[in-house]
């Protein structure tokens, strides 16, 4: 029974992987679109990151 939590963790990570990726991608797109509308272009040091 000591190893039971270790078996649950991969199942939880697998179940949350797709929603987390969708959330991160939608956040990235939101920031990219709003950044284009507000600032126009990004400075070179931000583009290189």
PDB file of N, CA and C in Angstrom:
ATOM      1  N   UNK A   1       0.805  -1.208   0.000  1.00  0.00           N
ATOM      2  CA  UNK A   1       0.000   0.000   0.000  1.00  0.00           C
ATOM      3  C   UNK A   1       0.847   1.271   0.000  1.00  0.00           C
ATOM      4  N   UNK A   2       2.093   1.158   0.318  1.00  0.00           N
ATOM      5  CA  UNK A   2       2.943   2.345   0.350  1.00  0.00           C
ATOM      6  C   UNK A   2       3.134   2.937  -1.040  1.00  0.00           C
ATOM      7  N   UNK A   3       2.957   2.132  -2.086  1.00  0.00           N
ATOM      8  CA  UNK A   3       3.173   2.616  -3.439  1.00  0.00           C
ATOM      9  C   UNK A   3       1.881   3.064  -4.122  1.00  0.00           C
ATOM     10  N   UNK A   4       0.762   3.030  -3.438  1.00  0.00           N
ATOM     11  CA  UNK A   4      -0.523   3.389  -4.046  1.00  0.00           C
ATOM     12  C   UNK A   4      -0.569   4.840  -4.539  1.00  0.00           C
ATOM     13  N   UNK A   5      -0.098   5.837  -3.784  1.00  0.00           N
ATOM     14  CA  UNK A   5      -0.141   7.208  -4.305  1.00  0.00           C
ATOM     15  C   UNK A   5       0.713   7.395  -5.556  1.00  0.00           C
ATOM     16  N   UNK A   6       1.789   6.636  -5.674  1.00  0.00           N
ATOM     17  CA  UNK A   6       2.637   6.758  -6.857  1.00  0.00           C
ATOM     18  C   UNK A   6       1.911   6.252  -8.102  1.00  0.00           C
ATOM     19  N   UNK A   7       0.977   5.331  -7.947  1.00  0.00           N
ATOM     20  CA  UNK A   7       0.218   4.829  -9.093  1.00  0.00           C
ATOM     21  C   UNK A   7      -0.920   5.770  -9.467  1.00  0.00           C
ATOM     22  N   UNK A   8      -1.409   6.534  -8.511  1.00  0.00           N
ATOM     23  CA  UNK A   8      -2.507   7.461  -8.780  1.00  0.00           C
ATOM     24  C   UNK A   8      -1.994   8.704  -9.510  1.00  0.00           C
ATOM     25  N   UNK A   9      -0.808   9.155  -9.184  1.00  0.00           N
ATOM     26  CA  UNK A   9      -0.274  10.395  -9.755  1.00  0.00           C
ATOM     27  C   UNK A   9      -0.189  10.358 -11.282  1.00  0.00           C
ATOM     28  N   UNK A  10       0.320   9.301 -11.923  1.00  0.00           N
ATOM     29  CA  UNK A  10       0.337   9.312 -13.388  1.00  0.00           C
ATOM     30  C   UNK A  10      -1.063   9.363 -14.007  1.00  0.00           C
ATOM     31  N   UNK A  11      -2.035   8.735 -13.370  1.00  0.00           N
ATOM     32  CA  UNK A  11      -3.399   8.775 -13.899  1.00  0.00           C
ATOM     33  C   UNK A  11      -3.965  10.190 -13.832  1.00  0.00           C
ATOM     34  N   UNK A  12      -3.696  10.876 -12.743  1.00  0.00           N
ATOM     35  CA  UNK A  12      -4.172  12.257 -12.608  1.00  0.00           C
ATOM     36  C   UNK A  12      -3.456  13.153 -13.613  1.00  0.00           C
ATOM     37  N   UNK A  13      -2.157  12.966 -13.763  1.00  0.00           N
ATOM     38  CA  UNK A  13      -1.402  13.776 -14.722  1.00  0.00           C
ATOM     39  C   UNK A  13      -1.873  13.517 -16.146  1.00  0.00           C
ATOM     40  N   UNK A  14      -2.176  12.277 -16.456  1.00  0.00           N
ATOM     41  CA  UNK A  14      -2.639  11.947 -17.802  1.00  0.00           C
ATOM     42  C   UNK A  14      -4.018  12.550 -18.065  1.00  0.00           C
ATOM     43  N   UNK A  15      -4.872  12.567 -17.055  1.00  0.00           N
ATOM     44  CA  UNK A  15      -6.217  13.114 -17.225  1.00  0.00           C
ATOM     45  C   UNK A  15      -6.192  14.636 -17.369  1.00  0.00           C
ATOM     46  N   UNK A  16      -5.236  15.300 -16.720  1.00  0.00           N
ATOM     47  CA  UNK A  16      -5.179  16.759 -16.759  1.00  0.00           C
ATOM     48  C   UNK A  16      -4.281  17.300 -17.864  1.00  0.00           C
ATOM     49  N   UNK A  17      -3.600  16.439 -18.595  1.00  0.00           N
ATOM     50  CA  UNK A  17      -2.626  16.902 -19.575  1.00  0.00           C
ATOM     51  C   UNK A  17      -3.274  17.703 -20.699  1.00  0.00           C
ATOM     52  N   UNK A  18      -4.316  17.186 -21.318  1.00  0.00           N
ATOM     53  CA  UNK A  18      -4.943  17.871 -22.453  1.00  0.00           C
ATOM     54  C   UNK A  18      -5.617  19.179 -22.027  1.00  0.00           C
ATOM     55  N   UNK A  19      -6.427  19.204 -20.958  1.00  0.00           N
ATOM     56  CA  UNK A  19      -7.008  20.495 -20.553  1.00  0.00           C
ATOM     57  C   UNK A  19      -5.948  21.534 -20.188  1.00  0.00           C
ATOM     58  N   UNK A  20      -4.856  21.092 -19.579  1.00  0.00           N
ATOM     59  CA  UNK A  20      -3.793  22.030 -19.229  1.00  0.00           C
ATOM     60  C   UNK A  20      -3.115  22.580 -20.476  1.00  0.00           C
ATOM     61  N   UNK A  21      -2.890  21.738 -21.468  1.00  0.00           N
ATOM     62  CA  UNK A  21      -2.285  22.204 -22.713  1.00  0.00           C
ATOM     63  C   UNK A  21      -3.210  23.176 -23.444  1.00  0.00           C
ATOM     64  N   UNK A  22      -4.502  22.892 -23.446  1.00  0.00           N
ATOM     65  CA  UNK A  22      -5.463  23.791 -24.093  1.00  0.00           C
ATOM     66  C   UNK A  22      -5.496  25.131 -23.371  1.00  0.00           C
ATOM     67  N   UNK A  23      -5.465  25.103 -22.053  1.00  0.00           N
ATOM     68  CA  UNK A  23      -5.473  26.335 -21.271  1.00  0.00           C
ATOM     69  C   UNK A  23      -4.218  27.165 -21.526  1.00  0.00           C
ATOM     70  N   UNK A  24      -3.064  26.520 -21.550  1.00  0.00           N
ATOM     71  CA  UNK A  24      -1.822  27.245 -21.806  1.00  0.00           C
ATOM     72  C   UNK A  24      -1.789  27.829 -23.217  1.00  0.00           C
ATOM     73  N   UNK A  25      -2.255  27.060 -24.187  1.00  0.00           N
ATOM     74  CA  UNK A  25      -2.244  27.547 -25.571  1.00  0.00           C
ATOM     75  C   UNK A  25      -3.219  28.701 -25.755  1.00  0.00           C
ATOM     76  N   UNK A  26      -4.397  28.613 -25.150  1.00  0.00           N
ATOM     77  CA  UNK A  26      -5.355  29.710 -25.274  1.00  0.00           C
ATOM     78  C   UNK A  26      -4.836  30.960 -24.565  1.00  0.00           C
ATOM     79  N   UNK A  27      -4.162  30.791 -23.442  1.00  0.00           N
ATOM     80  CA  UNK A  27      -3.552  31.935 -22.768  1.00  0.00           C
ATOM     81  C   UNK A  27      -2.457  32.575 -23.594  1.00  0.00           C
ATOM     82  N   UNK A  28      -1.656  31.733 -24.242  1.00  0.00           N
ATOM     83  CA  UNK A  28      -0.592  32.245 -25.113  1.00  0.00           C
ATOM     84  C   UNK A  28      -1.184  33.026 -26.287  1.00  0.00           C
ATOM     85  N   UNK A  29      -2.224  32.464 -26.916  1.00  0.00           N
ATOM     86  CA  UNK A  29      -2.846  33.155 -28.046  1.00  0.00           C
ATOM     87  C   UNK A  29      -3.500  34.463 -27.615  1.00  0.00           C
ATOM     88  N   UNK A  30      -4.140  34.457 -26.450  1.00  0.00           N
ATOM     89  CA  UNK A  30      -4.753  35.682 -25.938  1.00  0.00           C
ATOM     90  C   UNK A  30      -3.700  36.761 -25.725  1.00  0.00           C
ATOM     91  N   UNK A  31      -2.576  36.393 -25.128  1.00  0.00           N
ATOM     92  CA  UNK A  31      -1.508  37.367 -24.887  1.00  0.00           C
ATOM     93  C   UNK A  31      -0.894  37.850 -26.196  1.00  0.00           C
ATOM     94  N   UNK A  32      -0.741  36.945 -27.148  1.00  0.00           N
ATOM     95  CA  UNK A  32      -0.151  37.334 -28.431  1.00  0.00           C
ATOM     96  C   UNK A  32      -1.056  38.298 -29.186  1.00  0.00           C
ATOM     97  N   UNK A  33      -2.350  38.008 -29.216  1.00  0.00           N
ATOM     98  CA  UNK A  33      -3.287  38.870 -29.943  1.00  0.00           C
ATOM     99  C   UNK A  33      -3.440  40.218 -29.245  1.00  0.00           C
ATOM    100  N   UNK A  34      -3.582  40.211 -27.932  1.00  0.00           N
ATOM    101  CA  UNK A  34      -3.729  41.479 -27.220  1.00  0.00           C
ATOM    102  C   UNK A  34      -2.435  42.284 -27.269  1.00  0.00           C
ATOM    103  N   UNK A  35      -1.294  41.616 -27.290  1.00  0.00           N
ATOM    104  CA  UNK A  35      -0.026  42.328 -27.413  1.00  0.00           C
ATOM    105  C   UNK A  35       0.132  42.993 -28.761  1.00  0.00           C
ATOM    106  N   UNK A  36      -0.352  42.350 -29.810  1.00  0.00           N
ATOM    107  CA  UNK A  36      -0.294  42.960 -31.143  1.00  0.00           C
ATOM    108  C   UNK A  36      -1.192  44.191 -31.217  1.00  0.00           C
ATOM    109  N   UNK A  37      -2.342  44.131 -30.604  1.00  0.00           N
ATOM    110  CA  UNK A  37      -3.283  45.246 -30.682  1.00  0.00           C
ATOM    111  C   UNK A  37      -2.813  46.436 -29.858  1.00  0.00           C
ATOM    112  N   UNK A  38      -2.180  46.176 -28.735  1.00  0.00           N
ATOM    113  CA  UNK A  38      -1.782  47.269 -27.849  1.00  0.00           C
ATOM    114  C   UNK A  38      -0.442  47.866 -28.265  1.00  0.00           C
ATOM    115  N   UNK A  39       0.559  47.033 -28.430  1.00  0.00           N
ATOM    116  CA  UNK A  39       1.912  47.539 -28.625  1.00  0.00           C
ATOM    117  C   UNK A  39       2.318  47.615 -30.092  1.00  0.00           C
ATOM    118  N   UNK A  40       1.764  46.788 -30.939  1.00  0.00           N
ATOM    119  CA  UNK A  40       2.177  46.772 -32.331  1.00  0.00           C
ATOM    120  C   UNK A  40       3.304  45.790 -32.543  1.00  0.00           C
ATOM    121  N   UNK A  41       4.505  46.177 -32.169  1.00  0.00           N
ATOM    122  CA  UNK A  41       5.653  45.281 -32.307  1.00  0.00           C
ATOM    123  C   UNK A  41       6.322  45.109 -30.955  1.00  0.00           C
ATOM    124  N   UNK A  42       7.034  44.011 -30.803  1.00  0.00           N
ATOM    125  CA  UNK A  42       7.739  43.754 -29.558  1.00  0.00           C
ATOM    126  C   UNK A  42       9.196  44.178 -29.684  1.00  0.00           C
ATOM    127  N   UNK A  43       9.802  44.601 -28.591  1.00  0.00           N
ATOM    128  CA  UNK A  43      11.230  44.910 -28.630  1.00  0.00           C
ATOM    129  C   UNK A  43      12.050  43.659 -28.940  1.00  0.00           C
ATOM    130  N   UNK A  44      13.247  43.857 -29.436  1.00  0.00           N
ATOM    131  CA  UNK A  44      14.083  42.738 -29.868  1.00  0.00           C
ATOM    132  C   UNK A  44      14.428  41.812 -28.708  1.00  0.00           C
ATOM    133  N   UNK A  45      14.587  42.342 -27.503  1.00  0.00           N
ATOM    134  CA  UNK A  45      14.954  41.475 -26.386  1.00  0.00           C
ATOM    135  C   UNK A  45      13.798  40.557 -25.997  1.00  0.00           C
ATOM    136  N   UNK A  46      12.563  40.948 -26.214  1.00  0.00           N
ATOM    137  CA  UNK A  46      11.437  40.066 -25.930  1.00  0.00           C
ATOM    138  C   UNK A  46      11.242  39.042 -27.031  1.00  0.00           C
ATOM    139  N   UNK A  47      11.531  39.415 -28.264  1.00  0.00           N
ATOM    140  CA  UNK A  47      11.393  38.481 -29.371  1.00  0.00           C
ATOM    141  C   UNK A  47      12.429  37.373 -29.250  1.00  0.00           C
ATOM    142  N   UNK A  48      13.620  37.688 -28.772  1.00  0.00           N
ATOM    143  CA  UNK A  48      14.687  36.703 -28.645  1.00  0.00           C
ATOM    144  C   UNK A  48      14.498  35.734 -27.510  1.00  0.00           C
ATOM    145  N   UNK A  49      13.572  35.997 -26.611  1.00  0.00           N
ATOM    146  CA  UNK A  49      13.385  35.102 -25.466  1.00  0.00           C
ATOM    147  C   UNK A  49      12.769  33.849 -25.889  1.00  0.00           C
TER     148      UNK A  49
END
